[in-house]
XYZ file of C-alpha atoms in Angstrom:
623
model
C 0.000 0.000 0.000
C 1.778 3.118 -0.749
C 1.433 6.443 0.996
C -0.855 7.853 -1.814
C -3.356 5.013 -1.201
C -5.556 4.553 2.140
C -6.683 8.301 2.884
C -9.379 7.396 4.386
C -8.093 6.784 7.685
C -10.486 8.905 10.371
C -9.682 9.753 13.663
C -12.250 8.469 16.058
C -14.100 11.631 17.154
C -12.356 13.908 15.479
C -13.984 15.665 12.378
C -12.544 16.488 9.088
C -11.898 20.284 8.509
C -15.096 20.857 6.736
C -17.508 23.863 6.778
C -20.215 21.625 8.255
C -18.439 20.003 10.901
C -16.568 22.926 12.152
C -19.538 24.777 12.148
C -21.215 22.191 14.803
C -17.476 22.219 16.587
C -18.074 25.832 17.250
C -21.831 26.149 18.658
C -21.093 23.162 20.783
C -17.931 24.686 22.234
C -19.575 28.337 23.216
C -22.500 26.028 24.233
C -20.781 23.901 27.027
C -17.901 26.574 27.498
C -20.467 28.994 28.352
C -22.520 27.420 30.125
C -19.808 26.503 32.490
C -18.728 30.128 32.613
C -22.391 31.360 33.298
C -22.834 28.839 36.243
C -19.487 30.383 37.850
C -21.301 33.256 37.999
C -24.330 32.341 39.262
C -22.218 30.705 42.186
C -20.622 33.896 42.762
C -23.924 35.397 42.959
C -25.625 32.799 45.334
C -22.346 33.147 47.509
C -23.082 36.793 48.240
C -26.568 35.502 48.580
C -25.237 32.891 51.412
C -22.835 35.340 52.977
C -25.696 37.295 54.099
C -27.554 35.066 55.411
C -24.485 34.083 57.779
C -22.386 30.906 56.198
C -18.950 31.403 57.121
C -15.846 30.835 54.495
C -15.538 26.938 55.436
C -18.694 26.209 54.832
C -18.997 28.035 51.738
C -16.042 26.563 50.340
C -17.339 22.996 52.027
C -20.891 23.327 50.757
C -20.856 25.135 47.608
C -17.582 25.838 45.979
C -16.318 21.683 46.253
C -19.186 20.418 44.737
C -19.235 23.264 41.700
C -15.844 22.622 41.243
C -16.582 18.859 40.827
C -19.073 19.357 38.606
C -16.837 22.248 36.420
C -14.341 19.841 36.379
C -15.989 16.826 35.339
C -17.798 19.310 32.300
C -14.452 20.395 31.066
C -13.298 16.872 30.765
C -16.407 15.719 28.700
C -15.796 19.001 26.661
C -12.001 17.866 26.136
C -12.862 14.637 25.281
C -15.861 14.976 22.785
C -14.264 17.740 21.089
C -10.553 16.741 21.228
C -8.324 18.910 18.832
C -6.818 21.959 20.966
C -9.204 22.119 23.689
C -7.414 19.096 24.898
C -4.045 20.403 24.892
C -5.713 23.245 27.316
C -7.073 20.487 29.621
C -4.040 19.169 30.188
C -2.298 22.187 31.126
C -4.748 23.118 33.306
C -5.252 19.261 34.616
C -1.326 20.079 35.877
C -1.757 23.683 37.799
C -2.573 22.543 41.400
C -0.775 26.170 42.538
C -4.646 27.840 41.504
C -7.029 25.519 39.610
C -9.390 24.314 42.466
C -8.215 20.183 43.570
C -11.712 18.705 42.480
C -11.522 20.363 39.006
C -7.871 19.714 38.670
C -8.674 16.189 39.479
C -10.584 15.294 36.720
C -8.597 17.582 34.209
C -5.253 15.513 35.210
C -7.086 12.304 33.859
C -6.560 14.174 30.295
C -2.683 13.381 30.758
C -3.103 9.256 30.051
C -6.767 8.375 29.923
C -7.654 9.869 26.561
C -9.227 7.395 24.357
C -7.007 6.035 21.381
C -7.718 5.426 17.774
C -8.971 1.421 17.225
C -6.418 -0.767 16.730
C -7.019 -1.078 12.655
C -6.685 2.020 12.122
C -3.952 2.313 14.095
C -2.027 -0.136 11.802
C -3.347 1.077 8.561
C -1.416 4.928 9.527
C 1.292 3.243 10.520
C 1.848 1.021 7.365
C 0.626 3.572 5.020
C 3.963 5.684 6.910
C 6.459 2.953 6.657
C 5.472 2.996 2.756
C 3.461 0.031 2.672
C 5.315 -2.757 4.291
C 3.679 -4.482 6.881
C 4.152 -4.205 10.724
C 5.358 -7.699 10.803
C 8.451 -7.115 8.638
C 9.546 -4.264 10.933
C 8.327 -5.262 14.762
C 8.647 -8.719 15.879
C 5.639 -7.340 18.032
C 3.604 -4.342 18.950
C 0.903 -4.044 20.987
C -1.909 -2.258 19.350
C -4.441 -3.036 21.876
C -3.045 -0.951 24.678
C -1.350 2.624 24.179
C 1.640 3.511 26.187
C -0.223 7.015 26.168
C -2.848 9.038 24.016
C -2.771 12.813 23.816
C -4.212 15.501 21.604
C -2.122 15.023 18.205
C -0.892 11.679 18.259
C -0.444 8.081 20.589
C 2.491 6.063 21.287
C 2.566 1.890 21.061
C 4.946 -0.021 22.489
C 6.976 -2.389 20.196
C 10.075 -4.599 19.639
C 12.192 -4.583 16.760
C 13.400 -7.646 14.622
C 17.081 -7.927 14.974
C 17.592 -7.128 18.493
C 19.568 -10.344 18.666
C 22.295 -9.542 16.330
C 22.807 -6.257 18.203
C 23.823 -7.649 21.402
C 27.805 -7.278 20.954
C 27.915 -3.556 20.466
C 31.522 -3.731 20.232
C 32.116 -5.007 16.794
C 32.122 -2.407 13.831
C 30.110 -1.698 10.843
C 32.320 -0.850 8.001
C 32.458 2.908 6.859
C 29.909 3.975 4.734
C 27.400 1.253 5.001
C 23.953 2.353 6.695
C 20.222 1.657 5.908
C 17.240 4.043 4.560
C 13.693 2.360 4.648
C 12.603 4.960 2.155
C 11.043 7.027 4.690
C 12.615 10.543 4.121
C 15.081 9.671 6.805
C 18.216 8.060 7.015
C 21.666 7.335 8.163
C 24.429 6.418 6.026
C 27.205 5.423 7.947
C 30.319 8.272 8.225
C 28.053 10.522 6.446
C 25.234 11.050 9.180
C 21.976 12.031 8.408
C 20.343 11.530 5.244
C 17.239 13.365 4.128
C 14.792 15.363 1.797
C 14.210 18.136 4.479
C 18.751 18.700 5.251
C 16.944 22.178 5.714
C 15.360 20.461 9.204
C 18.875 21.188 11.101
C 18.171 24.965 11.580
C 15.911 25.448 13.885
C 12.542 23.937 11.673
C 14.779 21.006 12.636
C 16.754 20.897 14.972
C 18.379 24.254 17.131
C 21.025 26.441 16.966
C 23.323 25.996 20.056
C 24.200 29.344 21.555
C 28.064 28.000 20.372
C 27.365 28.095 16.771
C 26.460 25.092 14.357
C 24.181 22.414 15.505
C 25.821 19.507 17.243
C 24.826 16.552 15.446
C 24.178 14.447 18.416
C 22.196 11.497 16.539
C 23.500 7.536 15.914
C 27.142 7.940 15.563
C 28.949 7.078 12.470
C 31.689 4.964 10.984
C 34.226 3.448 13.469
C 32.031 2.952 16.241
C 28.671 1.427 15.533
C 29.318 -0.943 13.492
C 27.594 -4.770 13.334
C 29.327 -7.468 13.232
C 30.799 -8.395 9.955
C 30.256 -12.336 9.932
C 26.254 -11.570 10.741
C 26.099 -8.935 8.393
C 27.729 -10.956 5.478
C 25.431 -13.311 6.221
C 22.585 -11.388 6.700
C 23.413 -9.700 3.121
C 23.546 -13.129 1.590
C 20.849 -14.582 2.620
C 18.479 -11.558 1.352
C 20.657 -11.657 -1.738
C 19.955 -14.999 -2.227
C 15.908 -15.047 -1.368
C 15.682 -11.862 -3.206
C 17.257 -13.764 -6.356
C 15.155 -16.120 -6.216
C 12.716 -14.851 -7.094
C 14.394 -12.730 -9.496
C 15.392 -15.765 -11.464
C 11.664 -17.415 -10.852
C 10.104 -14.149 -12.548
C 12.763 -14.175 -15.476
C 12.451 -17.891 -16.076
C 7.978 -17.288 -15.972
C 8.913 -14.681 -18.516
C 11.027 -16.833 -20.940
C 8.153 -19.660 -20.812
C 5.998 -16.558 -21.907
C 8.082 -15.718 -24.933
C 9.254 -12.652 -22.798
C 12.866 -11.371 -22.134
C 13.489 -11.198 -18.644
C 12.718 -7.872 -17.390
C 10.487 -7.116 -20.279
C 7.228 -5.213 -19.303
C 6.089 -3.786 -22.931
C 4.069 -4.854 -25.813
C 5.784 -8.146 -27.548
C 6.417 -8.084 -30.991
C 3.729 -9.725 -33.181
C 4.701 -11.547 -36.110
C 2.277 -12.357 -39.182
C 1.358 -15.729 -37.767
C 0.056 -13.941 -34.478
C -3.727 -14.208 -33.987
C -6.108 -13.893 -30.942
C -4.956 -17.057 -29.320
C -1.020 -15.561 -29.316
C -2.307 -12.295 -28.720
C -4.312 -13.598 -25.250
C -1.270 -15.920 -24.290
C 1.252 -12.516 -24.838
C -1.374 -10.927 -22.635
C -1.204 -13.947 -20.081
C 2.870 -14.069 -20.172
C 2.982 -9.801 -19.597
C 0.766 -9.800 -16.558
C 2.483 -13.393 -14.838
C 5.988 -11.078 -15.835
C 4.188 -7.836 -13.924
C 2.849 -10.320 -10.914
C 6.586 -11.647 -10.472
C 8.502 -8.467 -10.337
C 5.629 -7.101 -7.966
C 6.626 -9.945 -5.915
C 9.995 -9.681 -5.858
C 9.868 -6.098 -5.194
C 7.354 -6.591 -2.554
C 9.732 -9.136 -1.236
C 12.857 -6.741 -1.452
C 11.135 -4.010 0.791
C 10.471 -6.514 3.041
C 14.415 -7.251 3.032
C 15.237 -3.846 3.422
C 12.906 -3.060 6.690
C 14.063 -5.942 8.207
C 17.857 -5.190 7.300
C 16.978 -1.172 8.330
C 15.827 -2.892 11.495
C 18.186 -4.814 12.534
C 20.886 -1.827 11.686
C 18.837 0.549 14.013
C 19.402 -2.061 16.694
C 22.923 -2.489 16.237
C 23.523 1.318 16.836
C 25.401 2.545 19.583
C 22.334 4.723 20.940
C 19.808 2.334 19.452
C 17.501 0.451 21.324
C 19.741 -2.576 22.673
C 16.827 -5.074 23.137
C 14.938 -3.971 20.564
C 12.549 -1.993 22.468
C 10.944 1.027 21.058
C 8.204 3.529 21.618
C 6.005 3.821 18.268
C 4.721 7.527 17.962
C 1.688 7.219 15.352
C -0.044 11.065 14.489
C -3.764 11.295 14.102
C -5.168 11.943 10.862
C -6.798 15.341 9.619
C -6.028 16.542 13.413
C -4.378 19.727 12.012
C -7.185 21.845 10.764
C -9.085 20.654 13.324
C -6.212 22.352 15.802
C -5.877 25.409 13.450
C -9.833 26.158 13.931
C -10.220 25.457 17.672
C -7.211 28.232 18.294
C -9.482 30.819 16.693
C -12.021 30.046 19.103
C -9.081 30.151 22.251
C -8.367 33.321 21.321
C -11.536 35.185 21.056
C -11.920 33.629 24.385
C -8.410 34.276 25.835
C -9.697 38.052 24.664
C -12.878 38.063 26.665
C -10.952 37.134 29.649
C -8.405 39.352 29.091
C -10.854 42.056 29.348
C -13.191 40.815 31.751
C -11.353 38.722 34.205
C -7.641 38.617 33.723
C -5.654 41.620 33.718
C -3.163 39.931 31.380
C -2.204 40.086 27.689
C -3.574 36.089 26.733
C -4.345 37.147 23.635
C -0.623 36.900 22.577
C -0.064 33.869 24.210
C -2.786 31.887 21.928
C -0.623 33.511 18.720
C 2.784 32.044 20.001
C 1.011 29.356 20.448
C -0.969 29.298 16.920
C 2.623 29.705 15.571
C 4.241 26.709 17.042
C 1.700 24.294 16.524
C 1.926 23.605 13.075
C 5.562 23.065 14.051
C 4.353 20.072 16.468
C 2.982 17.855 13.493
C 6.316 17.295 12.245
C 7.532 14.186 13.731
C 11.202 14.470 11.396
C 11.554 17.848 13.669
C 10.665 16.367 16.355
C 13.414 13.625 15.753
C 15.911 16.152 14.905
C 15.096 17.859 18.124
C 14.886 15.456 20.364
C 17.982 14.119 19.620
C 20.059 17.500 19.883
C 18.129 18.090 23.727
C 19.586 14.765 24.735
C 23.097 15.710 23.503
C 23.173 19.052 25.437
C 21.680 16.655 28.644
C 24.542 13.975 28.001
C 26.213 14.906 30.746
C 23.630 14.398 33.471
C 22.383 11.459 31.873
C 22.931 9.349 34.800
C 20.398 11.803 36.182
C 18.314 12.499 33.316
C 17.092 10.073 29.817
C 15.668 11.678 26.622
C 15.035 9.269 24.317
C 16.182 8.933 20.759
C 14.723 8.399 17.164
C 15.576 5.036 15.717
C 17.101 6.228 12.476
C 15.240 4.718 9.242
C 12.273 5.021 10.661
C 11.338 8.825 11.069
C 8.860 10.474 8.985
C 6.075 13.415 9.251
C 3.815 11.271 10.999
C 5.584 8.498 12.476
C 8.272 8.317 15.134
C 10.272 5.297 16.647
C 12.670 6.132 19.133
C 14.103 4.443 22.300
C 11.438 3.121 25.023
C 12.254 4.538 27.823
C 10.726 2.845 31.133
C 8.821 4.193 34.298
C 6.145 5.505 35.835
C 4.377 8.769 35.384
C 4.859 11.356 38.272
C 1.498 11.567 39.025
C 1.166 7.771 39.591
C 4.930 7.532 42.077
C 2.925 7.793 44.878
C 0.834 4.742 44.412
C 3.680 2.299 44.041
C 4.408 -0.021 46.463
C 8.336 0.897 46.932
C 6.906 4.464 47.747
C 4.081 3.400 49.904
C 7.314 1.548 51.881
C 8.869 4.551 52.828
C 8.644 6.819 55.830
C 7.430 10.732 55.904
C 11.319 11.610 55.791
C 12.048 9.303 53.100
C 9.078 10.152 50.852
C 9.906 13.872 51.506
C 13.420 12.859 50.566
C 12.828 11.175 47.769
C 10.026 13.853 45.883
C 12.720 16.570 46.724
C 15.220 14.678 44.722
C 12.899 13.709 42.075
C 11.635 17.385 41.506
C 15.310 18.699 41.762
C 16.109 16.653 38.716
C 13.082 17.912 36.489
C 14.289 21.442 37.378
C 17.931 21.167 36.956
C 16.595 19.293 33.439
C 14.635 22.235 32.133
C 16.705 24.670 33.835
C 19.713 23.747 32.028
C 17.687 23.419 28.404
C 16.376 26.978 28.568
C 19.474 28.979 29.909
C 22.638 26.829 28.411
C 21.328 26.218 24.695
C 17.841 27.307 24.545
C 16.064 24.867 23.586
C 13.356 23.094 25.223
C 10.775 21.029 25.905
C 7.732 23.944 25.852
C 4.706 21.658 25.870
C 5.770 19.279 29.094
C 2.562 18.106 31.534
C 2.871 15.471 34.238
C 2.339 13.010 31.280
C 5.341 13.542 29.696
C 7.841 12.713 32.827
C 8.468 9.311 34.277
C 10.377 8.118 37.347
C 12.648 5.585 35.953
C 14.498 3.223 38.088
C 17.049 4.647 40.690
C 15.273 7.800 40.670
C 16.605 9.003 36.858
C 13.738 11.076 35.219
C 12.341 10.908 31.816
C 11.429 13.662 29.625
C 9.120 12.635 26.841
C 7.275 14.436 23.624
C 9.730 17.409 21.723
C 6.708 18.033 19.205
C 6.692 22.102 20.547
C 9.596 22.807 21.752
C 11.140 26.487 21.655
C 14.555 27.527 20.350
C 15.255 31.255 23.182
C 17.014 34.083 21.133
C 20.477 34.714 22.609
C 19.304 37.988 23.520
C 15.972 36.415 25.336
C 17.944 33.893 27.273
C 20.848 35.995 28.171
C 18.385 38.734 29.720
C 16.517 35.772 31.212
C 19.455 34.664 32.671
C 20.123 37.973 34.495
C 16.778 37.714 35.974
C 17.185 34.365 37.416
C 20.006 36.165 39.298
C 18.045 39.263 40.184
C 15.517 37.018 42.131
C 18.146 34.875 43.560
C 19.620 38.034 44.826
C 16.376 39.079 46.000
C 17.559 43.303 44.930
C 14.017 44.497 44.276
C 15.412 47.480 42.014
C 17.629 44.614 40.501
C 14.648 42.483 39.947
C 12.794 45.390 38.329
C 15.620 46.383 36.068
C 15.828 42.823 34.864
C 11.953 42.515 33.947
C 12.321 45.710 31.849
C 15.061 44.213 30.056
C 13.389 41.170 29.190
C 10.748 43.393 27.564
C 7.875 42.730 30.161
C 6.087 46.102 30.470
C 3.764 46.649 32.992
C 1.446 49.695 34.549
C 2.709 51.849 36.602
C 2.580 50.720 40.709
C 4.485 49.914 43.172
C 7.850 48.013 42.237
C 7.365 45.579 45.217
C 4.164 44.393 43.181
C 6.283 44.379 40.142
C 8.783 42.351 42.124
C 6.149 39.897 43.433
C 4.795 39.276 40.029
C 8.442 38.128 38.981
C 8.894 35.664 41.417
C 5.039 34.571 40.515
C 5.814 33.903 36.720
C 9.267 32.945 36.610
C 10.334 31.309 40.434
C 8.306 28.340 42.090
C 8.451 30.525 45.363
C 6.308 33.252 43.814
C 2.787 32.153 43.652
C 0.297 33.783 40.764
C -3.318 33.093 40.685
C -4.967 34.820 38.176
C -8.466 34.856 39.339
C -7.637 35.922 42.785
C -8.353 39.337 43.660
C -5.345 39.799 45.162
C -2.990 38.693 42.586
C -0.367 41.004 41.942
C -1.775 40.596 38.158
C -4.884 42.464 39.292
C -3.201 45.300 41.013
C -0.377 45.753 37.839
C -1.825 44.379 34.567
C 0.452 43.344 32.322
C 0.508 45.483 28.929
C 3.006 43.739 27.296
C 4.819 40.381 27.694
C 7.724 38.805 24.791
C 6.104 36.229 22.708
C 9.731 34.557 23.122
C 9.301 34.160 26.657
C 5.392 32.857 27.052
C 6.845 29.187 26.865
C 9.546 29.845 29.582
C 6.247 31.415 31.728
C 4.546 27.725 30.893
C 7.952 26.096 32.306
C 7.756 27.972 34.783
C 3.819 27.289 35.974
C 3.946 23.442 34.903
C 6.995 23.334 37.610
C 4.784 24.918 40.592
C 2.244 22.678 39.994
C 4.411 19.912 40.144
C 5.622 21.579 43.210
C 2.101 21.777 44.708
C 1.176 18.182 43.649
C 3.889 16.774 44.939
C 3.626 19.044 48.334
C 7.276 20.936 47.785
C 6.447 24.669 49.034
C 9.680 25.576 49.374
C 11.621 25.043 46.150
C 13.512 28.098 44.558
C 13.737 27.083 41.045
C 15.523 30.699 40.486
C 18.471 29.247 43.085
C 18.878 25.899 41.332
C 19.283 27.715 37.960
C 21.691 30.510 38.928
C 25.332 28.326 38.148
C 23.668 28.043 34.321
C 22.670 31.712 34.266
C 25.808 32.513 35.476
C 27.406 29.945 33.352
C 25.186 31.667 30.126
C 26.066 35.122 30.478
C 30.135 33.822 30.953
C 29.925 31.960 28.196
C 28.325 34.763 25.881
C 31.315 37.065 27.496
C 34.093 34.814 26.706
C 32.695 34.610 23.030
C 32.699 38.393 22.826
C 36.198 38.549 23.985
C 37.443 35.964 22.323
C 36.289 37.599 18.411
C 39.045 39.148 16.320
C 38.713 43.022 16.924
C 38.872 44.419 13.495
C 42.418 46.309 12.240
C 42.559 50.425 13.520
């Protein structure tokens, strides 16, 4: 089946981009939206109501605000669910931001993170073999398990597999000779000494990979000739055997042709000679289409040689998947215009409650967002990026795993890269090892775990600038020995120099605690505010950019009601998301006292070195 055929793969609940359908996406989103937004306000009103007639705060918030907020929350989900597209990408955030979002909304919300329902497993294959160019998941995965999702989230789900070949790849010390490599014909490669191969080269700036703030792009994927190479006797036999099943059938097709009157390799009209008359003209026909059938076979059989060659390559890699195991990253179908349409709907509502509620600029947050997202559907990107974050973490990767792609088998819509085992965050609590452990040791032990997220993110967006800008509890596993997983580099962010340097000087201002300092520093990173009191402006630092500062933007006395916010750098919304997705980690996981700000100050201070060592070290032109 090639990639041409088979477009009619639908994802479950999720409409096509058609006039019709988006048109019914739209009522029923101001429908349910609003209605949740109108029954807020009746509470408020009925609270007034109930304050009056004597209820005191506890039994207010006992009585009416727990049970609205239950039934809010469990609304939202439904909405996130039937609707899907970008409105669940919103649930999720929200599902992680314990710090303000009441606990029984948040509650259901955070079941958006790994209970969203998954395309059918048929469909499931039929994307996946349509992406691999029409061979079949048997000539790539020895297994997969269709049935059960490792995880399913707004854009796309990931299966967990095994790779044929994981056998031959269990001496990693023997070499593959220079310049041999593998491409499954699926827009991505590697080719031995040469690195990556591809249609899209233009994917290593930063539509690809990033930019390191030291120049080029380190070209952290599979190394090359003189260290990954497969063993020669395995390979040479590996090689003959397909050369010799491939030939086969070769030989079978040429010898079908010769019985047929045909040369071998002959696909056009025979010659007819003056004797020829229906019956040779019926048996020519007969001979051309057995000669079309065999080569159809053989070249059917000759993929299926190379994805089980590609396979067994990506397994013999250094950074390949040792055993075999891999994490299968499938998109859903048609879910971009369906994602492009919702965000027009976000934003006329971020504008409302910029207005009415919010004393914030949201409105520009939805376009930095609206800008990225098409980003997000390209899974080669995401490869490319993914990789290059888990170079710049090799040195705390005793600490720290990012996975990487499995080369050969990377394309827009389809992903394999290394599984990488343990438990989501927000399940560590209910495993047994943890229910073992004391008050000390649990408080230990979630320090420790948190400390490692930070240092993680903190060292992404003020070393090299690129990060993860789309992370939720979902995306981060505890893996054995306390080493933390980051997962999913579909929107990740690529900082300026000039954005992360001046965010670097602010993550010194608040670890210095120098109000005019602190104030100095927010002007420089272009965050404009009205005019007040600089102790508010100070207070609203530590909110959006420390875990000690705490921000709530519907309370009425949030610093963001007292000092709106008139303008705020697109560049920096996704460090502001860091940022909150952190301290509500930090609330979930009961940590009140965590300075992110403190943890990050070596790498600002290591940033703004760096950048002054490069400056000193350029040639000054000739006087």
């Amino acid at each position: 089946m090639s990639r041409d055929q088979d477009q009619s793969v639908d994802r479950p609940g999720q409409p096509k981009a058609n006039f019709w359908q988006n048109s019914k996406r739209t009522v029923e989103f101001w429908r349910r939206c609003g209605g949740v937004y109108l029954a807020y306000k009746a509470a408020q009103a009925k609270q007034i109501y109930l304050k009056r007639r004597g209820w005191t705060p506890d039994k207010l918030q006992e009585r009416l605000w727990r049970p609205h907020h239950a039934w809010a929350g469990r609304e939202m989900h439904a909405i996130c669910i039937d609707l899907r597209g970008f409105y669940l990408k919103v649930g999720q955030f929200f599902g992680a931001r314990r710090d303000f979002i009441p606990e029984p909304m948040c509650k259901e919300l955070s079941k958006l993170h790994d209970q969203v329902p998954p395309m059918p497993p048929d469909q499931t294959r039929k994307v996946i073999e349509r992406e691999l160019g029409g061979v079949s998941l048997e000539d790539v995965f020895e297994w997969i398990n269709l049935e059960q999702p490792l995880g399913s989230a707004s854009i796309s789900q990931v299966h967990k597999a095994r790779l044929h070949g994981a056998d031959l790849a269990q001496d990693r010390t023997a070499d593959q000779p220079e310049g041999q490599g593998f491409c499954l014909g699926l827009g991505l490669g590697w080719r031995g000494g040469e690195g990556w191969s591809s249609e899209v080269e233009q994917c290593w700036r930063l539509s690809g990979a990033a930019p390191s703030s030291r120049g080029e792009p380190r070209r952290i994927p599979w190394r090359g000739a003189g260290r990954h190479k497969r063993r020669r006797a395995q390979s040479a036999a590996g090689a003959a055997a397909a050369h010799g099943s491939c030939s086969g059938h070769v030989d079978q097709a040429a010898a079908e042709a010769q019985t047929a009157g045909a040369s071998p390799g002959y696909a056009g009209p025979l010659p007819r000679t003056a004797h020829d008359g229906n019956s040779s003209s019926s048996s020519s026909s007969d001979a051309l289409d057995r000669v079309s059938e065999a080569q159809a076979a053989a070249g059917r059989l000759q993929q299926r040689q190379a994805a089980r060659a590609a396979a067994e390559a990506a397994c013999a890699s250094r950074e390949g998947p040792p055993d075999g195991i891999v994490a299968v990253k499938v998109q859903y179908p048609d879910a971009l215009p369906v994602m492009l349409e919702d965000l027009k709907h976000i934003r006329l509502a971020a504008k409302y409650l910029s207005r009415m509620e919010i004393n914030f600029d949201l409105v520009s947050a939805v376009d930095e967002l609206a800008g990225q997202i098409k980003l997000e559907f390209d899974f080669i990107r995401e490869a490319r990026i993914m990789d290059t974050i888990a170079g710049h973490l090799s040195d705390i990767r005793s600490r720290v795993e990012i996975p990487r792609s499995v080369p050969g088998f990377v394309t827009k819509q389809l992903l394999v890269m290394n599984y990488v085992e343990g438990v989501q965050i927000t399940r560590l609590g209910a495993q047994s090892r943890a229910q073992a452990l004391n008050a000390v040791q649990k408080r230990i032990a979630k320090r420790r775990v948190f400390s490692r997220i930070a240092e993680a993110y903190g060292r992404m967006m003020l070393l090299e600038g690129l990060f993860n800008a789309d992370g939720h509890p979902g995306n981060i596993l505890v893996m054995p020995g306390g080493r933390i997983g980051l997962l999913d580099y579909g929107q990740s962010k690529q900082l300026p120099d000039e954005s992360r340097l001046a965010f670097a000087e602010l993550v010194l201002a608040l670890r210095s605690g120098d109000n005019p300092r602190i104030s100095a520093a927010m002007y420089g990173l272009g965050v404009i505010t009205e005019k007040g009191a600089e102790a508010t402006r100070c207070k609203m630092a530590y909110g959006m950019f420390d875990t000690r500062g705490r921000i709530n933007p519907f309370d009425p006395n949030s610093p963001i009601k007292k000092m709106g916010v008139k303008k705020f750098p697109s560049d920096m919304f996704f460090v502001l998301r860091v940022v909150q997705l952190l301290r509500g980690l930090a609330s979930g996981m009961d940590i009140s006292d965590f300075s992110t700000c403190q943890q990050w100050a070596p790498f600002a201070e290591e940033a703004i070195n760096r950048h002054k060592k490069m400056h000193l070290d350029l040639p000054r032109p000739a006087a």
